[in-house]
Amino acid sequence: MTARKEHPDELIHRARRGGSLSPRERSLVDRHLRLCAVCRFLEQAARDADCEGLAVLDGIDLDAMVAKTIESLPGPDAWNGRGAAPGRGGGRFSSRVAVRASTGFAVLLLFGGAAMAAFVVARRAPALPEKPAVAVGATATPPRLRRAVTRPVGVTPPNATAPAPTSDDPVEAPAPQSPPASSRVVALRSRATAATSATAATLQPTAAELFVEASQARRDGRTAEATARYGLLWTRFPTSEEARASRAIVGRWLLDRGAYGDAVSAFHDYLRVSSGGVLEEEVLVGLATALERQGRGAQAAATWQQLLDDHPSTAHASRARIHLGRLRTAGSQEDLRP
Amino acid sequence: MTLQEVTRPEPAQDLGLEEELEALALARLAAAGDLQATARLLRLVVPVVTRSVRLVLGPDRPDAEDVVQQTLLAFVQALAGFRGDCHPAGFASRIAVNLSLTARRKQRELRLTFFDPSALVDRSTLWGTEATDHELAIYRRRFLHDLLVRLPVEQAEVLSLHVIVGHSLSEIAAAMSTPVGTVKSRLRLAKEGLRRYLETDHAFGEGRA
């Protein structure tokens, strides 16, 4: 099997999520991404979605959306014990419930008389759902949970430990007549207990946390804080995926800010630490651009050429050729040729 | 790989046991008709649902909010059949992807968006000159969305959940109540479809493996 035919999907996904990979696994992922245009495209698309996913919830009133859904729900009896297939049948089922309810009501009026109707109403009243005692917004999940739900499923903040249950937490109260816990839930519970006993070696931020904090500070324009966070990341976790990727990101950041010399240093750092890494194409583009803007035409042309030589199918090929042509016609041919 | 501001999710070494337990318990209460638990559960899953819908549907879709509402309703109604094999948010995101793909397929004209002549002109200009990372990301998204409506539903669903929503294969298998092998097979077929699609799209720079 070639690297193109056998896609290491799990490894690529783990790398994207910042999970740990052995050097061999890392090498396999990097090699596959270099060779397989499909996986490279999907990896780029996934990272695009990760970036976009952070902003996609901006300006949306999620509480209002929940309240609207709650209001439009049929009574709990309507779905209790009769799960509709996901994405289908909900409307038809609601209609059936409405028809049955109205038919029953007519029968009651016809034969039962006022006394029976009153009896039925009195009997059904407690079963009707009440609006939550507090507004939906007020029932929002604790901050820890809010953080959790903004991540993809199954992703947990590092250092998470199981907090002590509170007495008023309905989650901890066993549901009346609830089915016995499945083996999966039992296993989860035992693992949760084990997690609780883990200590707090975990108070120090992880590489992922530092990366997120630095990125946020950078986006917010808090340059000093971003620089400090990136520095901490590189010092504490020099071999982490976050540290490697952040060198490329910082290089691009510096390039955009006009700090061409520093950008060149950052890009060189990336190439030194992550030679052959998945960001290499873009780092070479950034490096060549920074060199060109510094007026170092010969080195810029050499970098563009390196990009074309090492990555002949790169998306930046046409761009590289344009720059190469421009540099060559600028009159420094003698410096441009290897 | 782009150099845009990559902020990947936090590491997944731990599975968020406490949150998952709470969510599963809420799902059980909600399935039993507890309205307050339903509200809490919905509040828990609505970010995931909204994110999934908006990413699969694409930006500026006026029906995005409707699809989110449909998803939340379908999710509540399907809770009684939810076996607890995964986090309820995973279950909800599967419904969200399903309904979003259906919404996209209903609007058949969207299939032609990518091959709109003006778009092709724009694209050739783009690739021939200075393409920023942002522009490349936009074209990747359009390309992927176009692919999703061309693939068989099962493959599109797995591809969306894996690439756009960000689930692992095992998480997808749990959310779909399907063996992991089946999920892998669907993803492999989807990738083959993407490869064919890339190879026939001559203007797309990454098209040649």
Coordinates of C-alpha atoms in Angstrom, one line a residue:
Chain A
M1 CA 0.0 0.0 0.0
T2 CA 1.3 3.4 -0.8
A3 CA 0.9 6.3 1.5
R4 CA -1.7 7.6 -0.8
K5 CA -3.9 4.6 -0.7
E6 CA -3.8 3.9 3.0
H7 CA -5.1 7.0 4.7
P8 CA -4.0 7.3 8.4
D9 CA -7.3 9.1 9.3
E10 CA -7.1 8.5 13.0
L11 CA -3.5 9.7 13.2
I12 CA -4.3 12.8 11.2
H13 CA -7.3 13.5 13.3
R14 CA -5.3 13.0 16.5
A15 CA -2.6 15.4 15.2
R16 CA -5.2 18.0 14.4
R17 CA -6.7 17.8 17.8
G18 CA -3.3 18.2 19.4
G19 CA -3.1 14.7 20.7
S20 CA 0.3 13.1 21.2
L21 CA 2.0 11.2 18.4
S22 CA 5.1 9.2 18.5
P23 CA 7.9 10.3 16.2
R24 CA 7.2 7.5 13.9
E25 CA 3.5 8.4 13.7
R26 CA 4.3 12.0 13.2
S27 CA 6.6 11.1 10.4
L28 CA 3.9 8.9 8.8
V29 CA 1.4 11.7 9.0
D30 CA 3.7 14.3 7.6
R31 CA 4.8 12.0 4.8
H32 CA 1.2 11.1 3.9
L33 CA 0.1 14.7 3.9
R34 CA 2.9 15.5 1.5
L35 CA 2.0 12.7 -0.8
C36 CA -1.8 12.6 -0.7
A37 CA -3.6 15.7 -2.1
V38 CA -6.9 14.4 -0.9
C39 CA -5.9 14.2 2.7
R40 CA -4.0 17.5 2.4
F41 CA -7.1 19.2 1.0
L42 CA -9.3 17.7 3.8
E43 CA -6.9 18.6 6.5
Q44 CA -6.8 22.2 5.2
A45 CA -10.6 22.2 5.1
A46 CA -10.8 20.8 8.6
R47 CA -8.6 23.5 9.9
D48 CA -10.6 26.1 8.0
A49 CA -13.7 24.8 9.7
D50 CA -11.9 24.9 13.1
C51 CA -11.1 28.5 12.6
E52 CA -14.5 29.4 11.2
G53 CA -16.2 27.4 13.9
L54 CA -14.9 29.8 16.6
A55 CA -16.7 32.8 15.0
V56 CA -19.8 31.1 13.7
L57 CA -21.6 31.4 17.0
D58 CA -20.9 35.1 17.3
G59 CA -24.1 37.2 17.6
I60 CA -26.4 34.3 17.9
D61 CA -28.7 34.2 20.9
L62 CA -28.5 30.6 21.8
D63 CA -30.8 31.0 24.9
A64 CA -33.5 32.4 22.7
M65 CA -33.1 29.6 20.3
V66 CA -33.5 27.1 23.2
A67 CA -36.5 28.9 24.5
K68 CA -38.2 28.9 21.1
T69 CA -37.6 25.2 20.8
I70 CA -39.0 24.5 24.2
E71 CA -42.1 26.5 23.3
S72 CA -42.6 24.6 20.1
L73 CA -42.3 21.2 21.7
P74 CA -45.3 19.1 22.1
G75 CA -46.2 17.9 25.6
P76 CA -43.7 15.4 27.0
D77 CA -46.2 12.6 26.5
A78 CA -45.9 13.2 22.8
W79 CA -42.4 11.9 22.5
N80 CA -42.0 9.9 25.6
G81 CA -41.1 6.4 24.7
R82 CA -41.6 7.0 21.0
G83 CA -38.4 8.2 19.5
A84 CA -38.7 9.5 16.0
A85 CA -35.9 8.7 13.7
P86 CA -33.4 11.6 13.6
G87 CA -34.5 14.2 11.2
R88 CA -37.7 12.7 10.1
G89 CA -41.2 12.1 11.2
G90 CA -41.4 14.7 13.9
G91 CA -44.1 16.7 12.2
R92 CA -46.2 13.8 11.3
F93 CA -46.0 12.4 14.7
S94 CA -47.0 15.7 16.3
S95 CA -50.0 15.8 14.0
R96 CA -51.1 12.3 15.0
V97 CA -50.9 13.3 18.6
A98 CA -53.0 16.4 18.0
V99 CA -55.7 14.4 16.2
R100 CA -55.9 11.8 18.9
A101 CA -56.1 14.4 21.6
S102 CA -58.9 16.3 19.9
T103 CA -60.8 13.1 19.2
G104 CA -60.6 12.1 22.9
F105 CA -61.7 15.5 23.9
A106 CA -64.8 15.3 21.7
V107 CA -65.7 11.9 23.1
L108 CA -65.4 13.2 26.6
L109 CA -67.7 16.1 25.9
L110 CA -70.2 13.8 24.3
F111 CA -70.4 11.0 26.8
G112 CA -68.7 12.0 29.9
G113 CA -70.4 15.2 30.8
A114 CA -69.1 18.0 32.8
A115 CA -68.2 15.9 35.8
M116 CA -66.1 13.5 33.9
A117 CA -64.4 16.3 32.0
A118 CA -63.6 18.0 35.2
F119 CA -62.2 14.8 36.6
V120 CA -60.1 14.3 33.6
V121 CA -58.8 17.8 33.6
A122 CA -58.0 17.5 37.3
R123 CA -56.2 14.3 36.7
R124 CA -54.2 15.5 33.7
A125 CA -53.3 18.8 35.1
P126 CA -50.3 17.7 37.1
A127 CA -48.9 15.8 34.2
L128 CA -48.8 18.9 32.0
P129 CA -45.4 20.3 31.7
E130 CA -44.8 23.5 33.5
K131 CA -42.6 26.2 32.3
P132 CA -39.2 26.0 34.0
A133 CA -39.3 27.9 37.3
V134 CA -36.6 30.1 36.0
A135 CA -36.0 31.5 32.6
V136 CA -34.1 29.3 30.2
G137 CA -31.2 31.7 30.3
A138 CA -31.0 31.3 34.0
T139 CA -30.8 27.5 33.6
A140 CA -27.7 27.9 31.5
T141 CA -25.0 25.4 32.3
P142 CA -22.1 26.3 34.5
P143 CA -19.1 27.9 32.8
R144 CA -17.3 24.6 32.8
L145 CA -20.0 23.0 30.8
R146 CA -20.4 26.0 28.6
R147 CA -16.7 25.6 27.7
A148 CA -17.2 22.0 27.1
V149 CA -20.1 22.4 24.6
T150 CA -18.2 24.8 22.5
R151 CA -15.7 22.1 21.8
P152 CA -16.2 19.2 19.5
V153 CA -17.7 16.3 21.3
G154 CA -15.5 14.2 23.4
V155 CA -12.9 16.9 23.8
T156 CA -12.3 17.9 27.3
P157 CA -10.2 20.7 28.6
P158 CA -7.0 19.4 29.8
N159 CA -6.7 19.3 33.6
A160 CA -10.4 18.6 34.0
T161 CA -11.2 16.9 37.2
A162 CA -14.5 15.8 38.5
P163 CA -16.0 18.3 40.9
A164 CA -17.9 17.3 43.9
P165 CA -21.6 16.9 43.1
T166 CA -24.0 19.5 44.5
S167 CA -27.1 18.5 46.2
D168 CA -29.4 20.5 44.0
D169 CA -28.0 19.3 40.8
P170 CA -30.7 17.4 39.1
V171 CA -28.2 15.5 37.1
E172 CA -26.9 13.7 40.1
A173 CA -30.4 12.8 41.3
P174 CA -31.4 9.4 40.0
A175 CA -34.2 9.6 37.6
P176 CA -37.3 7.8 38.8
Q177 CA -37.7 4.4 37.2
S178 CA -34.6 5.0 35.2
P179 CA -33.2 2.0 33.4
P180 CA -30.1 0.5 34.9
A181 CA -26.9 2.2 33.8
S182 CA -25.4 0.7 30.7
S183 CA -22.0 -0.8 30.9
R184 CA -20.7 2.2 29.0
V185 CA -22.0 4.6 31.7
V186 CA -20.6 2.4 34.5
A187 CA -17.2 2.4 32.8
L188 CA -17.4 6.2 32.4
R189 CA -18.3 6.5 36.1
S190 CA -15.3 4.5 37.2
R191 CA -13.0 6.5 34.9
A192 CA -14.5 9.7 36.3
T193 CA -13.7 8.5 39.8
A194 CA -10.1 7.8 38.7
A195 CA -10.0 11.2 37.2
T196 CA -11.1 12.8 40.4
S197 CA -8.2 11.3 42.3
A198 CA -5.8 12.7 39.9
T199 CA -4.1 15.6 41.4
A200 CA -3.5 18.8 40.4
A201 CA -0.3 18.6 38.7
T202 CA -2.4 20.0 36.2
L203 CA -2.5 23.5 37.3
Q204 CA 0.1 24.6 34.9
P205 CA -1.3 25.5 31.4
T206 CA -0.8 22.9 28.8
A207 CA 0.7 23.5 25.4
A208 CA -2.8 23.7 23.9
E209 CA -4.0 26.2 26.5
L210 CA -0.9 28.4 25.9
F211 CA -1.5 28.2 22.2
V212 CA -5.1 29.2 22.5
E213 CA -4.3 32.0 24.9
A214 CA -1.5 33.3 22.7
S215 CA -3.7 33.2 19.6
Q216 CA -6.5 35.0 21.3
A217 CA -4.1 37.7 22.6
R218 CA -2.7 38.0 19.1
R219 CA -6.2 38.4 17.6
D220 CA -7.1 41.0 20.2
G221 CA -4.0 43.0 19.4
R222 CA -2.4 42.4 22.8
T223 CA 1.0 42.0 21.3
A224 CA 3.0 41.9 24.5
E225 CA 0.9 39.2 26.0
A226 CA 0.8 37.2 22.8
T227 CA 4.6 37.4 22.5
A228 CA 5.0 36.3 26.1
R229 CA 2.6 33.4 25.7
Y230 CA 4.3 32.2 22.6
G231 CA 7.7 32.5 24.3
L232 CA 6.4 30.4 27.2
L233 CA 5.0 27.8 24.8
W234 CA 8.3 27.5 23.0
T235 CA 10.2 27.3 26.3
R236 CA 8.0 24.8 28.1
F237 CA 6.9 22.7 25.2
P238 CA 9.5 23.1 22.6
T239 CA 8.7 19.9 20.8
S240 CA 4.9 20.1 20.9
E241 CA 2.8 20.4 17.8
E242 CA 1.6 23.7 19.1
A243 CA 5.1 25.1 19.4
R244 CA 6.0 24.0 15.9
A245 CA 2.9 25.4 14.3
S246 CA 3.0 28.6 16.2
R247 CA 6.5 29.4 14.8
A248 CA 4.9 29.5 11.4
I249 CA 1.9 31.5 12.6
V250 CA 4.1 34.0 14.4
G251 CA 6.2 34.3 11.2
R252 CA 3.1 35.1 9.2
W253 CA 2.0 37.5 11.9
L254 CA 5.3 39.4 11.9
L255 CA 5.3 39.4 8.1
D256 CA 1.8 41.0 8.1
R257 CA 3.0 43.6 10.7
G258 CA 6.0 44.5 8.5
A259 CA 8.6 43.0 10.8
Y260 CA 10.3 41.2 7.9
G261 CA 13.6 40.4 9.7
D262 CA 11.8 38.9 12.6
A263 CA 9.5 37.0 10.3
V264 CA 12.4 35.5 8.5
S265 CA 13.9 34.4 11.8
A266 CA 10.6 32.8 12.8
F267 CA 10.2 31.0 9.5
H268 CA 13.8 29.8 9.6
D269 CA 13.0 28.5 13.1
Y270 CA 10.1 26.5 11.8
L271 CA 12.1 25.0 9.0
R272 CA 14.9 24.1 11.4
V273 CA 12.5 22.5 13.9
S274 CA 9.9 21.0 11.5
S275 CA 11.7 20.3 8.3
G276 CA 9.3 18.6 6.1
G277 CA 6.3 19.6 8.3
V278 CA 2.9 20.1 6.9
L279 CA 3.2 23.8 7.0
E280 CA 6.4 23.9 5.0
E281 CA 4.9 25.1 1.8
E282 CA 3.3 28.1 3.4
V283 CA 6.4 28.8 5.5
L284 CA 8.4 28.8 2.3
V285 CA 5.9 31.2 0.7
G286 CA 6.1 33.4 3.8
L287 CA 9.9 33.3 3.9
A288 CA 10.3 34.1 0.3
T289 CA 7.8 37.0 0.6
A290 CA 9.6 38.4 3.7
L291 CA 13.0 38.1 2.0
E292 CA 11.7 39.8 -1.1
R293 CA 10.3 42.7 0.9
Q294 CA 13.6 43.0 2.6
G295 CA 15.2 43.5 -0.8
R296 CA 17.1 40.2 -0.6
G297 CA 16.1 39.2 -4.1
A298 CA 18.5 36.4 -4.6
Q299 CA 17.6 34.6 -1.4
A300 CA 13.9 35.2 -2.1
A301 CA 14.2 33.7 -5.6
A302 CA 16.1 30.7 -4.2
T303 CA 13.3 30.1 -1.7
W304 CA 10.6 30.3 -4.4
Q305 CA 12.7 27.9 -6.4
Q306 CA 13.0 25.6 -3.4
L307 CA 9.2 25.7 -3.0
L308 CA 8.8 24.6 -6.6
D309 CA 11.4 21.9 -6.4
D310 CA 10.3 20.4 -3.1
H311 CA 6.5 20.8 -3.7
P312 CA 5.9 20.7 -7.4
S313 CA 2.1 20.3 -6.9
T314 CA 1.8 23.1 -4.5
A315 CA -1.1 25.5 -4.7
H316 CA 1.4 28.3 -4.7
A317 CA 3.2 27.1 -7.8
S318 CA 1.8 29.8 -10.1
R319 CA 2.4 32.4 -7.5
A320 CA 6.0 31.2 -7.1
R321 CA 6.6 31.3 -10.9
I322 CA 5.3 34.8 -11.1
H323 CA 7.6 36.0 -8.4
L324 CA 10.5 34.1 -9.8
G325 CA 9.9 35.7 -13.2
R326 CA 9.6 39.1 -11.7
L327 CA 12.8 38.7 -9.7
R328 CA 14.7 37.4 -12.7
T329 CA 13.7 40.3 -14.8
A330 CA 14.7 42.7 -12.1
G331 CA 18.2 42.3 -13.3
S332 CA 19.9 40.1 -10.8
Q333 CA 20.1 36.9 -12.8
E334 CA 23.6 36.2 -11.7
D335 CA 22.5 35.9 -8.1
L336 CA 19.4 33.9 -8.8
R337 CA 20.9 30.8 -10.3
P338 CA 22.2 28.2 -7.9
Chain B
M1 CA -1.7 23.8 5.0
T2 CA -2.6 27.4 5.4
L3 CA -1.0 29.9 7.7
Q4 CA -4.2 31.4 8.9
E5 CA -4.9 31.6 12.5
V6 CA -5.1 28.0 13.4
T7 CA -6.7 27.5 16.8
R8 CA -7.3 23.9 17.1
P9 CA -9.5 22.4 19.9
E10 CA -7.9 21.3 23.0
P11 CA -6.3 17.9 23.3
A12 CA -8.6 14.9 23.5
Q13 CA -6.7 12.7 25.9
D14 CA -9.5 12.9 28.4
L15 CA -13.1 12.3 27.4
G16 CA -14.8 14.8 29.6
L17 CA -16.3 12.2 31.7
E18 CA -18.1 14.4 34.1
E19 CA -19.7 16.4 31.4
E20 CA -20.7 13.4 29.4
L21 CA -22.2 11.7 32.5
E22 CA -24.2 14.9 33.2
A23 CA -25.3 15.1 29.7
L24 CA -26.4 11.5 29.5
A25 CA -28.4 11.9 32.7
L26 CA -30.0 15.0 31.3
A27 CA -30.8 13.1 28.2
R28 CA -32.5 10.4 30.2
L29 CA -34.5 12.9 32.2
A30 CA -35.4 14.8 29.0
A31 CA -36.5 11.5 27.4
A32 CA -38.8 10.9 30.4
G33 CA -40.4 14.3 29.8
D34 CA -38.6 16.5 32.2
L35 CA -39.0 19.9 30.6
Q36 CA -36.3 21.6 32.8
A37 CA -33.8 18.9 31.9
T38 CA -34.8 19.3 28.3
A39 CA -34.0 23.0 28.4
R40 CA -30.7 22.3 30.1
L41 CA -29.8 19.6 27.6
L42 CA -30.8 21.8 24.7
R43 CA -28.6 24.6 26.1
L44 CA -25.8 22.1 26.2
V45 CA -26.1 20.9 22.6
V46 CA -27.2 24.1 20.9
P47 CA -23.7 25.4 20.3
V48 CA -22.6 22.2 18.7
V49 CA -25.8 22.0 16.6
T50 CA -25.6 25.6 15.5
R51 CA -21.9 25.3 14.6
S52 CA -22.6 22.1 12.7
V53 CA -25.5 23.5 10.8
R54 CA -23.8 26.7 9.9
L55 CA -20.6 25.0 8.8
V56 CA -22.3 22.4 6.6
L57 CA -24.9 24.8 5.2
G58 CA -22.3 27.5 4.5
P59 CA -22.4 31.2 5.4
D60 CA -25.2 33.6 4.7
R61 CA -27.9 30.9 4.5
P62 CA -31.2 32.4 5.6
D63 CA -32.5 29.0 6.5
A64 CA -29.8 28.2 8.9
E65 CA -31.8 29.1 12.0
D66 CA -34.8 27.0 10.7
V67 CA -32.5 24.0 10.3
V68 CA -31.1 24.5 13.8
Q69 CA -34.7 24.6 15.2
Q70 CA -35.6 21.5 13.2
T71 CA -32.6 19.8 14.5
L72 CA -33.3 20.6 18.1
L73 CA -36.9 19.4 17.8
A74 CA -35.8 16.2 16.0
F75 CA -33.2 15.7 18.7
V76 CA -35.7 15.9 21.5
Q77 CA -38.1 13.7 19.8
A78 CA -35.4 11.1 19.1
L79 CA -34.1 11.1 22.7
A80 CA -36.3 8.1 23.7
G81 CA -34.4 6.0 21.1
F82 CA -31.0 7.4 22.1
R83 CA -29.0 4.5 23.6
G84 CA -26.3 6.6 25.2
D85 CA -23.5 5.3 23.1
C86 CA -22.0 8.7 22.7
H87 CA -22.3 12.2 24.1
P88 CA -25.8 13.6 23.4
A89 CA -24.1 16.5 21.6
G90 CA -22.6 14.0 19.2
F91 CA -26.0 12.5 18.6
A92 CA -27.4 16.0 18.0
S93 CA -24.6 16.9 15.6
R94 CA -25.3 13.9 13.5
I95 CA -28.9 15.0 13.2
A96 CA -27.7 18.5 12.4
V97 CA -25.5 17.3 9.7
N98 CA -28.2 15.1 8.3
L99 CA -30.8 17.9 8.1
S100 CA -28.2 20.4 6.8
L101 CA -27.2 18.1 4.0
T102 CA -30.9 17.5 3.2
A103 CA -31.4 21.3 3.1
R104 CA -28.5 21.7 0.7
R105 CA -29.8 19.0 -1.5
K106 CA -33.2 20.5 -1.7
Q107 CA -31.8 23.6 -3.2
R108 CA -30.5 22.0 -6.3
E109 CA -29.3 25.2 -7.8
L110 CA -26.6 25.3 -5.2
R111 CA -24.9 22.4 -7.0
L112 CA -24.2 24.7 -9.8
T113 CA -22.7 27.4 -7.7
F114 CA -19.2 26.2 -8.0
F115 CA -19.5 25.9 -11.7
D116 CA -21.0 29.3 -12.3
P117 CA -19.0 30.9 -15.1
S118 CA -18.3 34.0 -13.2
A119 CA -17.1 31.9 -10.3
L120 CA -14.7 30.1 -12.7
V121 CA -13.4 33.4 -14.0
D122 CA -12.9 34.7 -10.4
R123 CA -11.2 31.5 -9.5
S124 CA -8.8 31.5 -12.4
T125 CA -7.9 35.0 -11.6
L126 CA -7.4 34.1 -8.0
W127 CA -5.1 31.2 -8.7
G128 CA -3.1 33.1 -11.2
T129 CA -2.2 35.9 -8.9
E130 CA -2.0 36.6 -5.3
A131 CA -4.3 34.3 -3.4
T132 CA -4.5 35.0 0.3
D133 CA -5.1 32.3 2.8
H134 CA -8.6 33.6 3.4
E135 CA -9.5 33.4 -0.3
L136 CA -8.0 29.9 -0.5
A137 CA -10.1 28.9 2.5
I138 CA -13.3 30.2 0.8
Y139 CA -12.6 28.2 -2.3
R140 CA -11.8 25.1 -0.3
R141 CA -15.1 25.5 1.5
R142 CA -17.1 26.0 -1.7
F143 CA -15.3 23.0 -3.2
L144 CA -16.1 20.8 -0.2
H145 CA -19.7 21.9 -0.1
D146 CA -20.1 21.2 -3.8
L147 CA -18.6 17.8 -3.2
L148 CA -21.0 17.0 -0.3
V149 CA -24.1 17.3 -2.5
R150 CA -22.6 15.0 -5.1
L151 CA -21.5 12.2 -2.8
P152 CA -24.0 9.6 -1.6
V153 CA -25.7 10.6 1.5
E154 CA -23.9 8.2 3.8
Q155 CA -20.5 9.2 2.6
A156 CA -21.3 12.9 2.7
E157 CA -22.6 12.5 6.3
V158 CA -19.4 10.8 7.4
L159 CA -17.2 13.3 5.6
S160 CA -19.1 16.2 7.1
L161 CA -18.9 14.8 10.6
H162 CA -15.2 14.0 10.3
V163 CA -13.9 17.1 8.5
I164 CA -16.3 19.9 9.2
V165 CA -17.6 19.0 12.6
G166 CA -14.3 17.4 13.7
H167 CA -15.4 14.1 15.1
S168 CA -13.1 11.1 15.2
L169 CA -14.1 7.9 13.4
S170 CA -15.0 6.2 16.7
E171 CA -17.2 9.2 17.7
I172 CA -18.9 9.1 14.4
A173 CA -19.5 5.3 14.7
A174 CA -21.0 5.9 18.1
A175 CA -23.2 8.7 17.0
M176 CA -24.4 6.7 14.0
S177 CA -24.7 3.4 15.8
T178 CA -22.6 2.0 13.1
P179 CA -19.4 -0.2 13.2
V180 CA -16.2 1.8 12.9
G181 CA -15.3 -0.3 9.9
T182 CA -18.3 0.9 8.1
V183 CA -17.5 4.5 8.9
K184 CA -13.9 3.9 7.6
S185 CA -15.2 2.4 4.5
R186 CA -17.6 5.3 3.8
L187 CA -14.8 7.8 4.5
R188 CA -12.5 6.0 2.1
L189 CA -15.1 6.0 -0.6
A190 CA -15.8 9.7 0.0
K191 CA -12.1 10.3 -0.4
E192 CA -12.0 8.4 -3.6
G193 CA -14.9 10.6 -4.8
L194 CA -12.9 13.7 -3.8
R195 CA -9.8 12.4 -5.6
R196 CA -11.8 12.0 -8.8
Y197 CA -13.3 15.4 -8.3
L198 CA -9.9 17.0 -7.7
E199 CA -8.4 15.4 -10.7
T200 CA -11.1 16.5 -13.0
D201 CA -11.1 20.1 -11.7
H202 CA -8.2 21.4 -13.7
A203 CA -8.3 24.9 -12.3
F204 CA -7.8 23.8 -8.8
G205 CA -4.2 24.0 -7.8
E206 CA -4.2 21.1 -5.4
G207 CA -5.9 18.8 -7.9
R208 CA -2.9 16.8 -8.9
A209 CA -1.7 14.3 -6.3

